[in-house]
Amino acid sequence: MSRSAHPAGPRHADVLPEGHYAAPPADLNALDAKVWARTVGRDADGVVTVGGVDVKTLAEEFGTPAYILDEDDFRARARAWRTAFGADADVFYAGKAFLSRAVVRWLDEEGLNLDVCSGGELATALSAGMSADRIAFHGNNKSAQEIERAVRAGVGRIVLDSFQEIVRVAHIAQSLGKRQKVQIRITVGVEAHTHEFIATAHEDQKFGIPLAGGQAAEAVRRALQLDGLELVGIHSHIGSQIFDMSGFEVAAHRVVGLLKAVRDEHGIELPEIDLGGGLGIAYTSDDDPREPHEIAKALTEIVTRECEAARLRTPRISVEPGRAIVGPTAFTLYEVGTVKPLDGLRTYVSVDGGMSDNIRTALYDAEYSVALVSRASDAEPMLVRVVGKHCESGDIVVRDAFLPADLAPGDLIAVPATGAYCRSMASNYNHVLRPPVVAVRDGEARAIVRRETEEDLLRLDVG
Ligand SMILES: *Cc1c(COP(=O)(O)O)cnc(C)c1O
């Protein structure tokens, strides 16, 4: 990733190259189905609706900014993943993308399992009644308390991330008189992001145990010796926002290579392989994500073929989509506060949120699209940068986009595909209050996470 290192943040005061921008879209009122939640459309007056409720009503009732989540779309995507992988595989929703008790219940009802990676995520899942054996616990530095809580609750698996953790989990499980099901997370030297992957990536990262140098094989050896552990499989997660399946192909080949080495050395065939998450979604019309059934078919074929070649029984496959389920289901609804044209440059559109509700643009140079949603407009397109209200020039929500030139304060605009890693990464920077998540379905809207209040903020400040 290219990243300019300006002390004020990435892309501070960048210079516009001549002719740099793609042409504006043919119709600024169009809502590309690829980037918007499934029930989104415009009503006869040009106002955008979702789940049968229009955005002006939502703004009046819940205020702005707000994350508006299409519950039917969430359930449909969860179900599509579940159906695509069938009864011989498991789908674990990666809770870090966005987790709330309502989400846990939807997952439960749609037959998905759940990944958590902290005590807080585990507590959320358990408090919503998710059965512990359908929860997998991840993380590179789980505390002893977190491990103890997870083992006591009876989580389905703990994904071991280091040699120290192998011993730590074994010890805690044994002291509780339990034998904990575990997988070992390995790094296979594959890095995948978007349309590229590197098969010889450095295993220079904090997660997992490197396959290289026999370390993963040694981890298996140690785990098999410890009474507190039942080693059930190997885990690999290769990246994020991936469109190209070839990275998974190389990763599966290497994981199966380890399963074969384990069989040859110990005479056992580990029954599970987890290929992680990271499947991409459309943030703009330029992205072309694959459907769950295509992904399931490709991954199942890869693992089956590799296992046949290694003369191994095909293990039970699991996958961990987060973004691919929740990402497209929500948009962030903002009110325009100021519109500032800068001659010969572009127009800065300031909204009532910003990097506190969407850090991804500043953090990853992520790209988003944006639309005027409180009305349709026939005005000419204008080049805009949508920015927030924070004291930071890197506070950009949408770096480059087109909105109608008659855009004015009070208009509502929405940024689609913000269901994943926006609310879950939201902060209180500048003591801005974190927005609610509003679920809409069949003409009804309800906050599943309410807006933060100043009392919430002050409650933590004990003077
Ligand atoms: C983040 C993460 C996921 C989910 O990634 P998405 O890009 O949201 O699909 C799955 N598994 C592990 C281990 C992760 O760290």
Short mmCIF file of C-alpha atoms and ligand atoms in Angstrom, two decimals:
data_model
loop_
_atom_site.label_atom_id
_atom_site.label_comp_id
_atom_site.label_asym_id
_atom_site.label_seq_id
_atom_site.Cartn_x
_atom_site.Cartn_y
_atom_site.Cartn_z
CA MET A 1 0.00 0.00 0.00
CA SER A 2 1.38 3.39 -0.87
CA ARG A 3 1.12 5.74 2.04
CA SER A 4 2.38 9.28 2.12
CA ALA A 5 3.88 9.99 5.49
CA HIS A 6 2.65 13.47 6.24
CA PRO A 7 2.53 14.26 9.96
CA ALA A 8 -1.04 15.51 9.54
CA GLY A 9 -2.14 12.14 8.22
CA PRO A 10 -2.26 10.28 4.95
CA ARG A 11 -2.90 12.28 1.79
CA HIS A 12 -2.76 15.60 3.54
CA ALA A 13 -3.08 18.40 1.02
CA ASP A 14 -2.33 16.22 -1.97
CA VAL A 15 -1.91 17.87 -5.32
CA LEU A 16 -4.47 17.03 -7.98
CA PRO A 17 -2.91 15.70 -11.14
CA GLU A 18 -4.59 16.98 -14.31
CA GLY A 19 -7.22 14.60 -15.69
CA HIS A 20 -6.79 12.24 -12.77
CA TYR A 21 -10.43 11.51 -12.17
CA ALA A 22 -12.67 9.02 -13.85
CA ALA A 23 -15.63 10.56 -15.62
CA PRO A 24 -18.65 11.17 -13.43
CA PRO A 25 -21.29 8.43 -13.56
CA ALA A 26 -23.95 8.80 -16.25
CA ASP A 27 -26.75 9.09 -13.69
CA LEU A 28 -26.01 10.52 -10.26
CA ASN A 29 -29.40 9.35 -8.97
CA ALA A 30 -28.71 5.70 -9.81
CA LEU A 31 -28.00 3.35 -6.90
CA ASP A 32 -25.68 0.55 -8.02
CA ALA A 33 -27.10 -2.69 -6.58
CA LYS A 34 -23.54 -3.94 -6.13
CA VAL A 35 -22.72 -1.43 -3.40
CA TRP A 36 -26.15 -0.83 -1.79
CA ALA A 37 -28.07 -3.16 0.50
CA ARG A 38 -30.67 -5.27 -1.27
CA THR A 39 -33.87 -3.46 -0.35
CA VAL A 40 -32.51 0.03 -1.12
CA GLY A 41 -34.27 2.06 -3.81
CA ARG A 42 -35.79 5.48 -4.52
CA ASP A 43 -39.46 6.20 -4.00
CA ALA A 44 -41.62 8.21 -6.41
CA ASP A 45 -40.31 11.47 -4.89
CA GLY A 46 -36.68 10.43 -5.34
CA VAL A 47 -36.12 9.78 -1.63
CA VAL A 48 -34.07 6.68 -0.88
CA THR A 49 -35.81 3.95 1.09
CA VAL A 50 -34.53 0.80 2.75
CA GLY A 51 -36.64 -2.02 4.13
CA GLY A 52 -39.68 0.06 3.25
CA VAL A 53 -38.64 3.10 5.34
CA ASP A 54 -37.40 6.35 3.79
CA VAL A 55 -34.20 8.01 4.95
CA LYS A 56 -35.86 11.29 5.93
CA THR A 57 -38.05 9.41 8.39
CA LEU A 58 -35.00 7.53 9.67
CA ALA A 59 -33.06 10.78 10.13
CA GLU A 60 -35.96 12.35 12.00
CA GLU A 61 -36.44 9.38 14.26
CA PHE A 62 -32.83 8.38 14.96
CA GLY A 63 -30.82 11.47 14.05
CA THR A 64 -27.65 11.56 11.98
CA PRO A 65 -25.10 10.22 11.55
CA ALA A 66 -26.52 6.72 11.80
CA TYR A 67 -25.62 3.33 10.43
CA ILE A 68 -28.73 1.98 8.69
CA LEU A 69 -28.71 -1.81 8.41
CA ASP A 70 -30.95 -3.85 6.11
CA GLU A 71 -31.89 -6.84 8.28
CA ASP A 72 -33.32 -8.89 5.40
CA ASP A 73 -30.11 -8.40 3.47
CA PHE A 74 -28.03 -9.50 6.47
CA ARG A 75 -30.10 -12.62 6.92
CA ALA A 76 -30.07 -13.38 3.18
CA ARG A 77 -26.28 -13.10 2.99
CA ALA A 78 -25.77 -15.20 6.12
CA ARG A 79 -28.14 -17.83 4.71
CA ALA A 80 -26.42 -17.76 1.30
CA TRP A 81 -23.08 -18.57 2.95
CA ARG A 82 -24.65 -21.28 5.07
CA THR A 83 -26.43 -22.89 2.11
CA ALA A 84 -23.41 -22.59 -0.17
CA PHE A 85 -21.16 -24.52 2.22
CA GLY A 86 -23.79 -27.09 3.17
CA ALA A 87 -23.88 -29.56 6.03
CA ASP A 88 -20.29 -30.76 5.66
CA ALA A 89 -18.76 -27.38 6.40
CA ASP A 90 -19.08 -24.62 8.98
CA VAL A 91 -19.47 -20.89 8.48
CA PHE A 92 -18.18 -18.76 11.32
CA TYR A 93 -19.21 -15.10 11.09
CA ALA A 94 -16.22 -12.95 12.13
CA GLY A 95 -17.74 -10.89 14.93
CA LYS A 96 -15.07 -8.21 14.80
CA ALA A 97 -16.65 -6.87 11.57
CA PHE A 98 -19.74 -5.85 13.56
CA LEU A 99 -21.23 -7.52 16.60
CA SER A 100 -24.34 -6.82 18.62
CA ARG A 101 -26.86 -9.02 20.39
CA ALA A 102 -29.37 -8.71 17.55
CA VAL A 103 -26.70 -9.82 15.09
CA VAL A 104 -25.87 -12.83 17.29
CA ARG A 105 -29.54 -13.84 17.31
CA TRP A 106 -29.84 -13.49 13.52
CA LEU A 107 -26.74 -15.66 13.07
CA ASP A 108 -28.11 -18.20 15.48
CA GLU A 109 -31.43 -18.34 13.62
CA GLU A 110 -29.68 -18.64 10.25
CA GLY A 111 -27.46 -21.49 11.43
CA LEU A 112 -24.09 -19.76 11.45
CA ASN A 113 -21.33 -20.08 14.00
CA LEU A 114 -19.39 -17.16 15.44
CA ASP A 115 -15.77 -16.05 15.76
CA VAL A 116 -14.87 -13.81 18.67
CA CYS A 117 -11.47 -12.36 19.49
CA SER A 118 -11.85 -10.71 22.88
CA GLY A 119 -13.61 -11.13 26.20
CA GLY A 120 -16.02 -8.36 25.18
CA GLU A 121 -17.04 -10.11 21.98
CA LEU A 122 -17.40 -13.39 23.87
CA ALA A 123 -19.58 -11.70 26.50
CA THR A 124 -21.80 -10.19 23.77
CA ALA A 125 -22.23 -13.58 22.09
CA LEU A 126 -23.00 -15.42 25.34
CA SER A 127 -25.38 -12.74 26.58
CA ALA A 128 -27.40 -13.09 23.38
CA GLY A 129 -27.73 -16.80 24.01
CA MET A 130 -25.36 -18.17 21.38
CA SER A 131 -24.49 -21.72 22.29
CA ALA A 132 -20.84 -21.74 23.37
CA ASP A 133 -19.95 -24.79 21.31
CA ARG A 134 -20.68 -22.74 18.17
CA ILE A 135 -18.16 -20.06 19.17
CA ALA A 136 -14.49 -20.02 18.16
CA PHE A 137 -12.11 -17.85 20.15
CA HIS A 138 -9.29 -16.09 18.27
CA GLY A 139 -6.59 -13.59 19.06
CA ASN A 140 -2.83 -13.35 19.31
CA ASN A 141 -2.76 -12.37 22.96
CA LYS A 142 -5.76 -13.72 24.81
CA SER A 143 -5.44 -13.01 28.51
CA ALA A 144 -5.53 -15.78 31.10
CA GLN A 145 -8.94 -14.47 32.22
CA GLU A 146 -10.27 -14.54 28.67
CA ILE A 147 -9.02 -18.08 28.16
CA GLU A 148 -10.48 -19.22 31.45
CA ARG A 149 -13.84 -17.63 30.65
CA ALA A 150 -13.88 -19.27 27.21
CA VAL A 151 -12.93 -22.72 28.52
CA ARG A 152 -15.45 -22.52 31.37
CA ALA A 153 -18.18 -21.41 28.95
CA GLY A 154 -17.33 -24.40 26.77
CA VAL A 155 -16.42 -22.66 23.49
CA GLY A 156 -16.28 -24.96 20.50
CA ARG A 157 -12.67 -24.13 19.76
CA ILE A 158 -9.84 -21.92 20.75
CA VAL A 159 -7.49 -20.99 17.93
CA LEU A 160 -3.96 -21.18 19.31
CA ASP A 161 -1.67 -18.44 18.08
CA SER A 162 1.73 -19.00 19.71
CA PHE A 163 3.85 -21.58 21.52
CA GLN A 164 3.19 -19.81 24.81
CA GLU A 165 -0.52 -19.95 24.23
CA ILE A 166 -0.42 -23.69 23.56
CA VAL A 167 0.92 -24.20 27.06
CA ARG A 168 -1.30 -21.52 28.59
CA VAL A 169 -4.57 -22.92 27.24
CA ALA A 170 -3.53 -26.50 28.06
CA HIS A 171 -2.73 -25.51 31.62
CA ILE A 172 -5.96 -23.59 32.17
CA ALA A 173 -8.10 -26.34 30.62
CA GLN A 174 -6.41 -29.00 32.69
CA SER A 175 -6.78 -27.03 35.90
CA LEU A 176 -10.51 -26.78 35.14
CA GLY A 177 -10.64 -30.51 34.50
CA LYS A 178 -11.44 -29.96 30.82
CA ARG A 179 -10.04 -30.99 27.48
CA GLN A 180 -10.38 -28.00 25.15
CA LYS A 181 -10.84 -28.41 21.40
CA VAL A 182 -8.23 -26.29 19.63
CA GLN A 183 -6.93 -25.42 16.21
CA ILE A 184 -3.46 -24.07 15.55
CA ARG A 185 -3.24 -20.93 13.46
CA ILE A 186 -0.34 -21.10 11.08
CA THR A 187 1.08 -18.57 8.64
CA VAL A 188 1.65 -20.15 5.27
CA GLY A 189 3.59 -17.32 3.62
CA VAL A 190 0.66 -16.13 1.51
CA GLU A 191 -0.52 -12.50 1.67
CA ALA A 192 -3.67 -11.69 -0.23
CA HIS A 193 -5.41 -8.37 -0.67
CA THR A 194 -7.85 -7.49 -3.44
CA HIS A 195 -6.63 -8.68 -6.85
CA GLU A 196 -3.11 -9.64 -5.86
CA PHE A 197 -1.52 -12.19 -3.67
CA ILE A 198 2.06 -13.03 -2.87
CA ALA A 199 2.88 -16.70 -2.36
CA THR A 200 6.27 -15.96 -0.82
CA ALA A 201 5.23 -13.31 1.64
CA HIS A 202 7.33 -12.79 4.71
CA GLU A 203 5.84 -14.50 7.67
CA ASP A 204 6.78 -11.28 9.40
CA GLN A 205 3.51 -10.63 11.24
CA LYS A 206 2.12 -10.99 14.70
CA PHE A 207 -0.47 -13.67 13.95
CA GLY A 208 0.03 -17.41 13.86
CA ILE A 209 2.95 -19.80 13.88
CA PRO A 210 5.08 -19.94 10.73
CA LEU A 211 4.95 -23.05 8.61
CA ALA A 212 8.52 -22.25 7.64
CA GLY A 213 11.40 -23.83 9.50
CA GLY A 214 9.25 -26.64 10.87
CA GLN A 215 7.69 -24.38 13.50
CA ALA A 216 4.09 -25.33 12.74
CA ALA A 217 5.01 -29.03 12.84
CA GLU A 218 6.65 -28.45 16.22
CA ALA A 219 3.51 -26.67 17.47
CA VAL A 220 1.43 -29.70 16.47
CA ARG A 221 3.88 -31.99 18.27
CA ARG A 222 3.56 -29.98 21.49
CA ALA A 223 -0.22 -29.65 21.31
CA LEU A 224 -0.61 -33.40 20.84
CA GLN A 225 1.40 -34.05 24.00
CA LEU A 226 -0.74 -31.93 26.31
CA ASP A 227 -3.68 -33.52 28.12
CA GLY A 228 -5.68 -30.31 28.32
CA LEU A 229 -5.90 -29.99 24.54
CA GLU A 230 -7.73 -31.84 21.81
CA LEU A 231 -6.13 -30.72 18.57
CA VAL A 232 -8.81 -30.82 15.88
CA GLY A 233 -7.34 -28.85 13.03
CA ILE A 234 -5.21 -26.22 11.36
CA HIS A 235 -6.23 -22.62 10.74
CA SER A 236 -5.03 -20.16 8.11
CA HIS A 237 -6.25 -16.61 7.35
CA ILE A 238 -4.45 -14.94 4.47
CA GLY A 239 -5.73 -11.40 4.15
CA SER A 240 -8.70 -9.13 3.55
CA GLN A 241 -10.90 -7.75 0.76
CA ILE A 242 -9.76 -10.64 -1.50
CA PHE A 243 -11.35 -11.20 -4.93
CA ASP A 244 -8.89 -13.65 -6.43
CA MET A 245 -9.14 -17.26 -5.21
CA SER A 246 -5.58 -18.25 -6.13
CA GLY A 247 -4.22 -17.09 -2.77
CA PHE A 248 -6.55 -19.59 -1.06
CA GLU A 249 -5.35 -22.25 -3.47
CA VAL A 250 -1.72 -21.82 -2.44
CA ALA A 251 -2.68 -21.55 1.25
CA ALA A 252 -4.79 -24.74 1.10
CA HIS A 253 -1.97 -26.58 -0.65
CA ARG A 254 0.41 -25.64 2.16
CA VAL A 255 -2.04 -26.41 4.98
CA VAL A 256 -2.78 -29.83 3.47
CA GLY A 257 0.98 -30.36 3.21
CA LEU A 258 1.15 -29.91 6.98
CA LEU A 259 -1.82 -32.30 7.53
CA LYS A 260 0.06 -34.88 5.50
CA ALA A 261 3.26 -34.35 7.50
CA VAL A 262 1.23 -34.77 10.71
CA ARG A 263 -0.27 -38.02 9.40
CA ASP A 264 3.17 -39.33 8.41
CA GLU A 265 4.74 -38.43 11.75
CA HIS A 266 1.92 -39.15 14.21
CA GLY A 267 -0.39 -41.48 12.30
CA ILE A 268 -3.38 -39.19 12.80
CA GLU A 269 -5.47 -37.25 10.32
CA LEU A 270 -6.62 -33.94 11.79
CA PRO A 271 -10.33 -33.65 11.03
CA GLU A 272 -10.66 -29.88 10.39
CA ILE A 273 -9.21 -27.17 8.19
CA ASP A 274 -10.17 -23.52 8.59
CA LEU A 275 -9.37 -21.24 5.66
CA GLY A 276 -10.26 -17.99 7.43
CA GLY A 277 -12.13 -15.04 5.98
CA GLY A 278 -11.16 -12.05 3.91
CA LEU A 279 -13.57 -12.32 0.99
CA GLY A 280 -14.04 -9.00 -0.75
CA ILE A 281 -17.13 -6.84 -1.23
CA ALA A 282 -17.97 -3.97 -3.60
CA TYR A 283 -17.20 -0.59 -2.04
CA THR A 284 -17.47 1.12 -5.42
CA SER A 285 -18.87 0.07 -8.80
CA ASP A 286 -15.35 -0.98 -9.86
CA ASP A 287 -15.33 -3.96 -7.48
CA ASP A 288 -16.66 -7.36 -8.60
CA PRO A 289 -17.07 -9.71 -5.65
CA ARG A 290 -17.91 -13.38 -6.06
CA GLU A 291 -21.07 -15.00 -4.81
CA PRO A 292 -20.86 -17.35 -1.81
CA HIS A 293 -21.74 -20.41 -3.92
CA GLU A 294 -18.82 -19.72 -6.27
CA ILE A 295 -16.49 -19.28 -3.31
CA ALA A 296 -17.76 -22.46 -1.63
CA LYS A 297 -17.37 -24.48 -4.81
CA ALA A 298 -13.84 -23.18 -5.43
CA LEU A 299 -12.64 -23.74 -1.84
CA THR A 300 -14.22 -27.20 -1.57
CA GLU A 301 -12.67 -28.27 -4.86
CA ILE A 302 -9.26 -26.97 -3.88
CA VAL A 303 -9.24 -28.78 -0.52
CA THR A 304 -10.68 -32.00 -1.97
CA ARG A 305 -8.12 -32.06 -4.79
CA GLU A 306 -5.19 -31.35 -2.47
CA CYS A 307 -6.31 -34.05 -0.04
CA GLU A 308 -6.77 -36.63 -2.77
CA ALA A 309 -3.27 -35.88 -4.00
CA ALA A 310 -1.95 -36.33 -0.46
CA ARG A 311 -4.13 -39.45 0.10
CA LEU A 312 -5.86 -37.85 3.07
CA ARG A 313 -9.52 -37.98 3.99
CA THR A 314 -10.99 -34.56 3.18
CA PRO A 315 -11.26 -32.67 6.47
CA ARG A 316 -14.30 -30.64 7.48
CA ILE A 317 -13.84 -27.15 6.06
CA SER A 318 -14.69 -23.97 7.87
CA VAL A 319 -14.62 -20.37 6.67
CA GLU A 320 -14.89 -17.07 8.53
CA PRO A 321 -16.50 -14.32 6.46
CA GLY A 322 -17.09 -11.05 8.31
CA ARG A 323 -17.08 -8.20 5.81
CA ALA A 324 -18.72 -10.33 3.08
CA ILE A 325 -21.80 -10.82 5.25
CA VAL A 326 -22.30 -7.52 7.06
CA GLY A 327 -20.35 -5.04 4.91
CA PRO A 328 -22.87 -4.50 2.11
CA THR A 329 -25.91 -4.57 4.41
CA ALA A 330 -25.48 -1.08 5.90
CA PHE A 331 -24.92 2.51 4.85
CA THR A 332 -24.00 5.53 6.92
CA LEU A 333 -26.56 8.31 6.78
CA TYR A 334 -25.12 11.83 7.24
CA GLU A 335 -26.48 15.33 7.08
CA VAL A 336 -24.52 17.83 5.02
CA GLY A 337 -23.34 20.72 7.20
CA THR A 338 -21.21 22.84 4.88
CA VAL A 339 -20.39 22.84 1.18
CA LYS A 340 -17.10 24.60 0.42
CA PRO A 341 -16.05 24.96 -3.23
CA LEU A 342 -12.32 25.48 -3.67
CA ASP A 343 -11.75 27.05 -7.08
CA GLY A 344 -9.99 24.79 -9.54
CA LEU A 345 -9.67 22.03 -6.96
CA ARG A 346 -12.85 20.42 -5.69
CA THR A 347 -15.72 20.96 -3.32
CA TYR A 348 -15.39 19.93 0.29
CA VAL A 349 -18.61 18.54 1.73
CA SER A 350 -18.59 18.38 5.53
CA VAL A 351 -20.85 15.90 7.28
CA ASP A 352 -21.86 15.50 10.91
CA GLY A 353 -19.59 12.46 11.53
CA GLY A 354 -16.27 11.47 10.03
CA MET A 355 -13.23 9.47 11.07
CA SER A 356 -14.91 8.60 14.39
CA ASP A 357 -17.58 6.57 12.54
CA ASN A 358 -15.44 5.49 9.58
CA ILE A 359 -11.70 5.25 10.17
CA ARG A 360 -11.12 3.00 7.17
CA THR A 361 -10.45 5.81 4.68
CA ALA A 362 -7.77 7.35 6.88
CA LEU A 363 -6.40 4.00 8.06
CA TYR A 364 -6.34 1.96 4.85
CA ASP A 365 -6.85 4.50 2.06
CA ALA A 366 -10.17 2.71 1.62
CA GLU A 367 -12.42 3.83 -1.21
CA TYR A 368 -16.13 4.49 -0.82
CA SER A 369 -18.92 5.85 -2.91
CA VAL A 370 -21.59 8.35 -1.85
CA ALA A 371 -25.02 9.48 -2.98
CA LEU A 372 -27.52 12.23 -2.29
CA VAL A 373 -30.40 10.31 -0.70
CA SER A 374 -32.96 12.81 0.63
CA ARG A 375 -33.98 13.81 -2.91
CA ALA A 376 -33.15 13.20 -6.54
CA SER A 377 -31.36 15.92 -8.48
CA ASP A 378 -30.87 16.81 -12.14
CA ALA A 379 -27.96 19.16 -11.39
CA GLU A 380 -24.55 18.72 -13.03
CA PRO A 381 -22.04 16.50 -11.26
CA MET A 382 -19.42 18.17 -9.08
CA LEU A 383 -16.21 16.62 -7.83
CA VAL A 384 -16.35 16.37 -4.05
CA ARG A 385 -14.41 15.15 -1.08
CA VAL A 386 -16.64 14.14 1.80
CA VAL A 387 -15.00 15.06 5.09
CA GLY A 388 -15.96 14.83 8.73
CA LYS A 389 -16.09 17.32 11.59
CA HIS A 390 -12.93 16.27 13.39
CA CYS A 391 -9.85 18.38 14.10
CA GLU A 392 -7.67 16.52 11.66
CA SER A 393 -7.16 17.10 7.94
CA GLY A 394 -6.91 13.34 7.37
CA ASP A 395 -10.56 13.16 8.48
CA ILE A 396 -11.83 12.03 5.09
CA VAL A 397 -14.84 9.78 4.57
CA VAL A 398 -14.90 9.61 0.76
CA ARG A 399 -11.76 10.84 -0.95
CA ASP A 400 -13.08 11.44 -4.48
CA ALA A 401 -16.66 11.23 -5.65
CA PHE A 402 -19.29 13.10 -7.62
CA LEU A 403 -22.43 14.62 -6.12
CA PRO A 404 -24.98 16.94 -7.74
CA ALA A 405 -23.81 20.57 -7.91
CA ASP A 406 -26.96 21.81 -6.15
CA LEU A 407 -26.00 19.96 -2.96
CA ALA A 408 -26.78 22.12 0.06
CA PRO A 409 -26.60 22.11 3.85
CA GLY A 410 -29.44 20.01 5.25
CA ASP A 411 -29.34 17.44 2.44
CA LEU A 412 -28.88 13.85 3.52
CA ILE A 413 -26.12 11.88 1.89
CA ALA A 414 -25.25 8.22 2.43
CA VAL A 415 -22.08 6.19 2.13
CA PRO A 416 -22.86 2.55 1.26
CA ALA A 417 -21.04 -0.63 2.29
CA THR A 418 -20.19 0.59 5.80
CA GLY A 419 -21.58 -2.43 7.67
CA ALA A 420 -18.15 -3.90 8.43
CA TYR A 421 -15.32 -2.33 10.43
CA CYS A 422 -17.02 1.05 10.81
CA ARG A 423 -19.17 0.88 13.96
CA SER A 424 -16.82 -1.78 15.33
CA MET A 425 -13.84 0.57 14.89
CA ALA A 426 -15.71 3.73 15.88
CA SER A 427 -14.08 6.06 18.40
CA ASN A 428 -14.98 9.02 20.58
CA TYR A 429 -12.34 11.28 19.05
CA ASN A 430 -13.17 14.91 19.86
CA HIS A 431 -15.74 13.46 22.28
CA VAL A 432 -18.03 12.86 19.36
CA LEU A 433 -20.82 10.46 20.30
CA ARG A 434 -20.85 7.17 18.45
CA PRO A 435 -23.82 6.73 16.08
CA PRO A 436 -26.57 4.17 16.50
CA VAL A 437 -27.02 1.09 14.36
CA VAL A 438 -30.59 1.04 13.11
CA ALA A 439 -31.99 -2.20 11.71
CA VAL A 440 -34.76 -1.80 9.16
CA ARG A 441 -37.10 -4.55 8.01
CA ASP A 442 -40.61 -4.72 6.55
CA GLY A 443 -41.35 -1.06 7.08
CA GLU A 444 -40.09 -0.97 10.66
CA ALA A 445 -36.92 0.52 12.07
CA ARG A 446 -35.37 -0.03 15.47
CA ALA A 447 -32.00 0.82 17.01
CA ILE A 448 -30.09 -2.38 17.75
CA VAL A 449 -27.26 -0.28 19.18
CA ARG A 450 -28.49 3.08 20.41
CA ARG A 451 -26.75 6.39 19.93
CA GLU A 452 -24.20 7.25 22.58
CA THR A 453 -25.16 10.13 24.84
CA GLU A 454 -23.17 12.72 26.73
CA GLU A 455 -24.16 10.85 29.89
CA ASP A 456 -22.52 7.71 28.46
CA LEU A 457 -19.40 9.74 27.81
CA LEU A 458 -19.32 11.33 31.26
CA ARG A 459 -20.11 8.08 33.05
CA LEU A 460 -16.57 6.86 32.32
CA ASP A 461 -15.01 10.13 33.38
CA VAL A 462 -14.87 9.68 37.12
CA GLY A 463 -13.20 12.99 37.76
C1 LIG B 1 -10.60 -10.56 10.40
C2 LIG B 1 -10.67 -12.02 10.35
C3 LIG B 1 -11.70 -12.64 9.64
C4 LIG B 1 -12.74 -11.87 8.87
O1 LIG B 1 -12.20 -11.13 7.83
P1 LIG B 1 -13.19 -10.44 6.77
O2 LIG B 1 -12.27 -9.68 5.88
O3 LIG B 1 -14.10 -9.56 7.53
O4 LIG B 1 -13.91 -11.56 6.08
C5 LIG B 1 -11.77 -14.01 9.67
N1 LIG B 1 -10.86 -14.75 10.34
C6 LIG B 1 -9.86 -14.18 11.04
C7 LIG B 1 -8.93 -15.04 11.77
C8 LIG B 1 -9.73 -12.81 11.07
O5 LIG B 1 -8.72 -12.25 11.75
#
